[in-house]
Amino acid sequence: VVGHDGRFAAVKTGGRVITWGFAQFGGDSRVVADRLATGVRSVTGTKQAFAALKENGAVITWGSFNCGGDSDAVAHQLAAGVSSITASAHA
């Protein structure tokens, strides 16, 4: 389980992610829930967003776009092959 500023994300056996807490900062992951349903290896969080690393090396982000929750501009580079992720307070 990882948490920050009133929201949490838990990775279950099988790689499903469950989130709760402050919705705007990642506590509500419904926008990416289909991509978090299986195969997630780890989750890390910034002050207002989360990033999940999947078993195939893809990275899924959600939460405040100001703090890394919107990775659309680099999505093609995060589709596979990432080996680890880390976060700071804002990105």
GROMACS .gro file of N, CA and C in nm:
model
  273
    1VAL      N    1   0.084  -0.118   0.000
    1VAL     CA    2   0.000   0.000   0.000
    1VAL      C    3   0.089   0.124   0.000
    2VAL      N    4   0.056   0.218  -0.085
    2VAL     CA    5   0.125   0.346  -0.089
    2VAL      C    6   0.021   0.456  -0.069
    3GLY      N    7   0.057   0.560   0.003
    3GLY     CA    8  -0.037   0.667   0.029
    3GLY      C    9   0.031   0.801   0.044
    4HIS      N   10  -0.047   0.906   0.023
    4HIS     CA   11   0.005   1.042   0.035
    4HIS      C   12  -0.114   1.137   0.034
    5ASP      N   13  -0.115   1.234   0.121
    5ASP     CA   14  -0.216   1.341   0.123
    5ASP      C   15  -0.360   1.292   0.108
    6GLY      N   16  -0.399   1.193   0.188
    6GLY     CA   17  -0.539   1.153   0.195
    6GLY      C   18  -0.587   1.060   0.088
    7ARG      N   19  -0.496   0.989   0.017
    7ARG     CA   20  -0.539   0.889  -0.078
    7ARG      C   21  -0.438   0.775  -0.076
    8PHE      N   22  -0.487   0.657  -0.115
    8PHE     CA   23  -0.408   0.535  -0.107
    8PHE      C   24  -0.426   0.451  -0.233
    9ALA      N   25  -0.326   0.366  -0.260
    9ALA     CA   26  -0.335   0.267  -0.367
    9ALA      C   27  -0.275   0.138  -0.314
   10ALA      N   28  -0.345   0.029  -0.335
   10ALA     CA   29  -0.298  -0.103  -0.293
   10ALA      C   30  -0.291  -0.194  -0.415
   11VAL      N   31  -0.184  -0.273  -0.422
   11VAL     CA   32  -0.169  -0.373  -0.528
   11VAL      C   33  -0.203  -0.509  -0.467
   12LYS      N   34  -0.304  -0.573  -0.524
   12LYS     CA   35  -0.348  -0.704  -0.475
   12LYS      C   36  -0.274  -0.816  -0.547
   13THR      N   37  -0.282  -0.936  -0.492
   13THR     CA   38  -0.228  -1.053  -0.558
   13THR      C   39  -0.291  -1.062  -0.697
   14GLY      N   40  -0.211  -1.083  -0.798
   14GLY     CA   41  -0.261  -1.084  -0.935
   14GLY      C   42  -0.242  -0.951  -1.004
   15GLY      N   43  -0.203  -0.849  -0.927
   15GLY     CA   44  -0.171  -0.720  -0.987
   15GLY      C   45  -0.284  -0.624  -1.006
   16ARG      N   46  -0.395  -0.643  -0.940
   16ARG     CA   47  -0.506  -0.547  -0.947
   16ARG      C   48  -0.481  -0.434  -0.848
   17VAL      N   49  -0.508  -0.309  -0.891
   17VAL     CA   50  -0.490  -0.192  -0.804
   17VAL      C   51  -0.625  -0.144  -0.755
   18ILE      N   52  -0.631  -0.120  -0.625
   18ILE     CA   53  -0.749  -0.062  -0.561
   18ILE      C   54  -0.708   0.073  -0.505
   19THR      N   55  -0.787   0.177  -0.531
   19THR     CA   56  -0.756   0.311  -0.480
   19THR      C   57  -0.873   0.366  -0.401
   20TRP      N   58  -0.842   0.455  -0.307
   20TRP     CA   59  -0.946   0.523  -0.230
   20TRP      C   60  -0.888   0.650  -0.172
   21GLY      N   61  -0.979   0.738  -0.130
   21GLY     CA   62  -0.938   0.864  -0.070
   21GLY      C   63  -0.969   0.982  -0.161
   22PHE      N   64  -0.890   1.087  -0.148
   22PHE     CA   65  -0.912   1.213  -0.218
   22PHE      C   66  -0.910   1.191  -0.370
   23ALA      N   67  -1.027   1.200  -0.432
   23ALA     CA   68  -1.047   1.159  -0.571
   23ALA      C   69  -0.959   1.233  -0.671
   24GLN      N   70  -0.949   1.365  -0.660
   24GLN     CA   71  -0.877   1.445  -0.759
   24GLN      C   72  -0.728   1.415  -0.761
   25PHE      N   73  -0.675   1.360  -0.654
   25PHE     CA   74  -0.531   1.335  -0.644
   25PHE      C   75  -0.498   1.186  -0.658
   26GLY      N   76  -0.588   1.109  -0.717
   26GLY     CA   77  -0.560   0.969  -0.746
   26GLY      C   78  -0.640   0.869  -0.667
   27GLY      N   79  -0.720   0.915  -0.570
   27GLY     CA   80  -0.803   0.823  -0.493
   27GLY      C   81  -0.913   0.760  -0.576
   28ASP      N   82  -0.945   0.821  -0.688
   28ASP     CA   83  -1.042   0.768  -0.783
   28ASP      C   84  -0.966   0.733  -0.911
   29SER      N   85  -0.953   0.605  -0.938
   29SER     CA   86  -0.878   0.560  -1.055
   29SER      C   87  -0.969   0.504  -1.164
   30ARG      N   88  -1.096   0.538  -1.162
   30ARG     CA   89  -1.189   0.482  -1.260
   30ARG      C   90  -1.149   0.510  -1.405
   31VAL      N   91  -1.084   0.622  -1.430
   31VAL     CA   92  -1.043   0.657  -1.567
   31VAL      C   93  -0.945   0.555  -1.624
   32VAL      N   94  -0.864   0.494  -1.539
   32VAL     CA   95  -0.763   0.397  -1.585
   32VAL      C   96  -0.788   0.257  -1.526
   33ALA      N   97  -0.903   0.236  -1.466
   33ALA     CA   98  -0.930   0.110  -1.394
   33ALA      C   99  -0.912  -0.013  -1.482
   34ASP      N  100  -0.949  -0.007  -1.609
   34ASP     CA  101  -0.933  -0.123  -1.696
   34ASP      C  102  -0.786  -0.160  -1.712
   35ARG      N  103  -0.696  -0.062  -1.710
   35ARG     CA  104  -0.553  -0.089  -1.725
   35ARG      C  105  -0.488  -0.127  -1.592
   36LEU      N  106  -0.560  -0.109  -1.481
   36LEU     CA  107  -0.510  -0.145  -1.349
   36LEU      C  108  -0.572  -0.274  -1.296
   37ALA      N  109  -0.646  -0.344  -1.380
   37ALA     CA  110  -0.720  -0.463  -1.337
   37ALA      C  111  -0.630  -0.584  -1.314
   38THR      N  112  -0.520  -0.594  -1.388
   38THR     CA  113  -0.428  -0.707  -1.373
   38THR      C  114  -0.287  -0.664  -1.411
   39GLY      N  115  -0.190  -0.738  -1.362
   39GLY     CA  116  -0.053  -0.723  -1.408
   39GLY      C  117   0.028  -0.608  -1.353
   40VAL      N  118  -0.021  -0.540  -1.251
   40VAL     CA  119   0.056  -0.430  -1.194
   40VAL      C  120   0.157  -0.487  -1.094
   41ARG      N  121   0.280  -0.446  -1.108
   41ARG     CA  122   0.389  -0.493  -1.021
   41ARG      C  123   0.410  -0.400  -0.903
   42SER      N  124   0.401  -0.266  -0.926
   42SER     CA  125   0.423  -0.171  -0.817
   42SER      C  126   0.353  -0.039  -0.847
   43VAL      N  127   0.332   0.040  -0.743
   43VAL     CA  128   0.273   0.174  -0.755
   43VAL      C  129   0.357   0.269  -0.672
   44THR      N  130   0.380   0.387  -0.726
   44THR     CA  131   0.445   0.494  -0.652
   44THR      C  132   0.359   0.619  -0.665
   45GLY      N  133   0.378   0.715  -0.577
   45GLY     CA  134   0.294   0.833  -0.580
   45GLY      C  135   0.370   0.962  -0.559
   46THR      N  136   0.322   1.066  -0.625
   46THR     CA  137   0.367   1.202  -0.599
   46THR      C  138   0.272   1.262  -0.497
   47LYS      N  139   0.282   1.390  -0.477
   47LYS     CA  140   0.193   1.457  -0.382
   47LYS      C  141   0.046   1.448  -0.425
   48GLN      N  142   0.021   1.442  -0.558
   48GLN     CA  143  -0.117   1.445  -0.606
   48GLN      C  144  -0.147   1.348  -0.720
   49ALA      N  145  -0.062   1.248  -0.741
   49ALA     CA  146  -0.085   1.152  -0.850
   49ALA      C  147  -0.017   1.020  -0.817
   50PHE      N  148  -0.053   0.918  -0.894
   50PHE     CA  149   0.009   0.786  -0.883
   50PHE      C  150   0.062   0.742  -1.018
   51ALA      N  151   0.158   0.650  -1.016
   51ALA     CA  152   0.207   0.582  -1.135
   51ALA      C  153   0.220   0.434  -1.102
   52ALA      N  154   0.168   0.351  -1.190
   52ALA     CA  155   0.176   0.206  -1.173
   52ALA      C  156   0.269   0.148  -1.278
   53LEU      N  157   0.354   0.056  -1.236
   53LEU     CA  158   0.442  -0.016  -1.327
   53LEU      C  159   0.385  -0.156  -1.347
   54LYS      N  160   0.356  -0.190  -1.472
   54LYS     CA  161   0.300  -0.321  -1.502
   54LYS      C  162   0.409  -0.423  -1.530
   55GLU      N  163   0.373  -0.549  -1.525
   55GLU     CA  164   0.468  -0.658  -1.546
   55GLU      C  165   0.536  -0.652  -1.682
   56ASN      N  166   0.469  -0.595  -1.784
   56ASN     CA  167   0.527  -0.583  -1.917
   56ASN      C  168   0.611  -0.456  -1.934
   57GLY      N  169   0.628  -0.380  -1.826
   57GLY     CA  170   0.706  -0.258  -1.832
   57GLY      C  171   0.629  -0.134  -1.875
   58ALA      N  172   0.498  -0.144  -1.886
   58ALA     CA  173   0.415  -0.026  -1.917
   58ALA      C  174   0.394   0.054  -1.790
   59VAL      N  175   0.378   0.185  -1.805
   59VAL     CA  176   0.349   0.274  -1.693
   59VAL      C  177   0.213   0.338  -1.715
   60ILE      N  178   0.129   0.334  -1.612
   60ILE     CA  179  -0.005   0.394  -1.614
   60ILE      C  180  -0.007   0.502  -1.507
   61THR      N  181  -0.054   0.622  -1.543
   61THR     CA  182  -0.060   0.732  -1.446
   61THR      C  183  -0.203   0.784  -1.431
   62TRP      N  184  -0.233   0.837  -1.313
   62TRP     CA  185  -0.362   0.898  -1.288
   62TRP      C  186  -0.350   0.992  -1.168
   63GLY      N  187  -0.448   1.083  -1.158
   63GLY     CA  188  -0.447   1.184  -1.053
   63GLY      C  189  -0.431   1.323  -1.113
   64SER      N  190  -0.379   1.415  -1.037
   64SER     CA  191  -0.363   1.554  -1.081
   64SER      C  192  -0.262   1.565  -1.195
   65PHE      N  193  -0.304   1.628  -1.305
   65PHE     CA  194  -0.212   1.643  -1.418
   65PHE      C  195  -0.095   1.734  -1.383
   66ASN      N  196  -0.112   1.819  -1.284
   66ASN     CA  197  -0.003   1.909  -1.242
   66ASN      C  198   0.110   1.835  -1.172
   67CYS      N  199   0.084   1.716  -1.124
   67CYS     CA  200   0.184   1.640  -1.048
   67CYS      C  201   0.214   1.504  -1.109
   68GLY      N  202   0.199   1.492  -1.241
   68GLY     CA  203   0.237   1.369  -1.309
   68GLY      C  204   0.125   1.273  -1.342
   69GLY      N  205   0.002   1.309  -1.311
   69GLY     CA  206  -0.110   1.218  -1.337
   69GLY      C  207  -0.149   1.205  -1.482
   70ASP      N  208  -0.101   1.295  -1.568
   70ASP     CA  209  -0.131   1.290  -1.711
   70ASP      C  210  -0.001   1.267  -1.788
   71SER      N  211   0.017   1.145  -1.837
   71SER     CA  212   0.138   1.112  -1.913
   71SER      C  213   0.110   1.094  -2.062
   72ASP      N  214  -0.001   1.149  -2.110
   72ASP     CA  215  -0.040   1.131  -2.250
   72ASP      C  216   0.070   1.174  -2.347
   73ALA      N  217   0.143   1.280  -2.318
   73ALA     CA  218   0.246   1.331  -2.409
   73ALA      C  219   0.360   1.232  -2.431
   74VAL      N  220   0.381   1.142  -2.336
   74VAL     CA  221   0.490   1.044  -2.346
   74VAL      C  222   0.439   0.900  -2.340
   75ALA      N  223   0.310   0.882  -2.359
   75ALA     CA  224   0.249   0.749  -2.346
   75ALA      C  225   0.315   0.646  -2.436
   76HIS      N  226   0.352   0.684  -2.556
   76HIS     CA  227   0.416   0.589  -2.648
   76HIS      C  228   0.550   0.541  -2.593
   77GLN      N  229   0.619   0.624  -2.516
   77GLN     CA  230   0.747   0.586  -2.457
   77GLN      C  231   0.730   0.502  -2.330
   78LEU      N  232   0.609   0.506  -2.273
   78LEU     CA  233   0.580   0.432  -2.149
   78LEU      C  234   0.497   0.307  -2.173
   79ALA      N  235   0.477   0.270  -2.298
   79ALA     CA  236   0.391   0.156  -2.331
   79ALA      C  237   0.452   0.022  -2.294
   80ALA      N  238   0.585   0.014  -2.285
   80ALA     CA  239   0.653  -0.110  -2.249
   80ALA      C  240   0.800  -0.081  -2.224
   81GLY      N  241   0.867  -0.174  -2.156
   81GLY     CA  242   1.010  -0.167  -2.140
   81GLY      C  243   1.063  -0.084  -2.025
   82VAL      N  244   0.977  -0.029  -1.941
   82VAL     CA  245   1.024   0.048  -1.824
   82VAL      C  246   1.056  -0.052  -1.713
   83SER      N  247   1.171  -0.035  -1.648
   83SER     CA  248   1.212  -0.131  -1.546
   83SER      C  249   1.186  -0.083  -1.404
   84SER      N  250   1.179   0.049  -1.383
   84SER     CA  251   1.147   0.100  -1.250
   84SER      C  252   1.094   0.241  -1.261
   85ILE      N  253   1.021   0.283  -1.158
   85ILE     CA  254   0.972   0.420  -1.150
   85ILE      C  255   0.996   0.474  -1.011
   86THR      N  256   1.013   0.602  -1.002
   86THR     CA  257   1.029   0.669  -0.873
   86THR      C  258   0.957   0.803  -0.882
   87ALA      N  259   0.933   0.864  -0.770
   87ALA     CA  260   0.858   0.989  -0.770
   87ALA      C  261   0.916   1.086  -0.669
   88SER      N  262   0.892   1.214  -0.693
   88SER     CA  263   0.924   1.318  -0.596
   88SER      C  264   0.791   1.379  -0.550
   89ALA      N  265   0.796   1.488  -0.481
   89ALA     CA  266   0.673   1.547  -0.430
   89ALA      C  267   0.577   1.588  -0.542
   90HIS      N  268   0.628   1.648  -0.648
   90HIS     CA  269   0.540   1.704  -0.751
   90HIS      C  270   0.552   1.636  -0.886
   91ALA      N  271   0.643   1.545  -0.906
   91ALA     CA  272   0.654   1.477  -1.036
   91ALA      C  273   0.738   1.352  -1.023
   0.00000   0.00000   0.00000
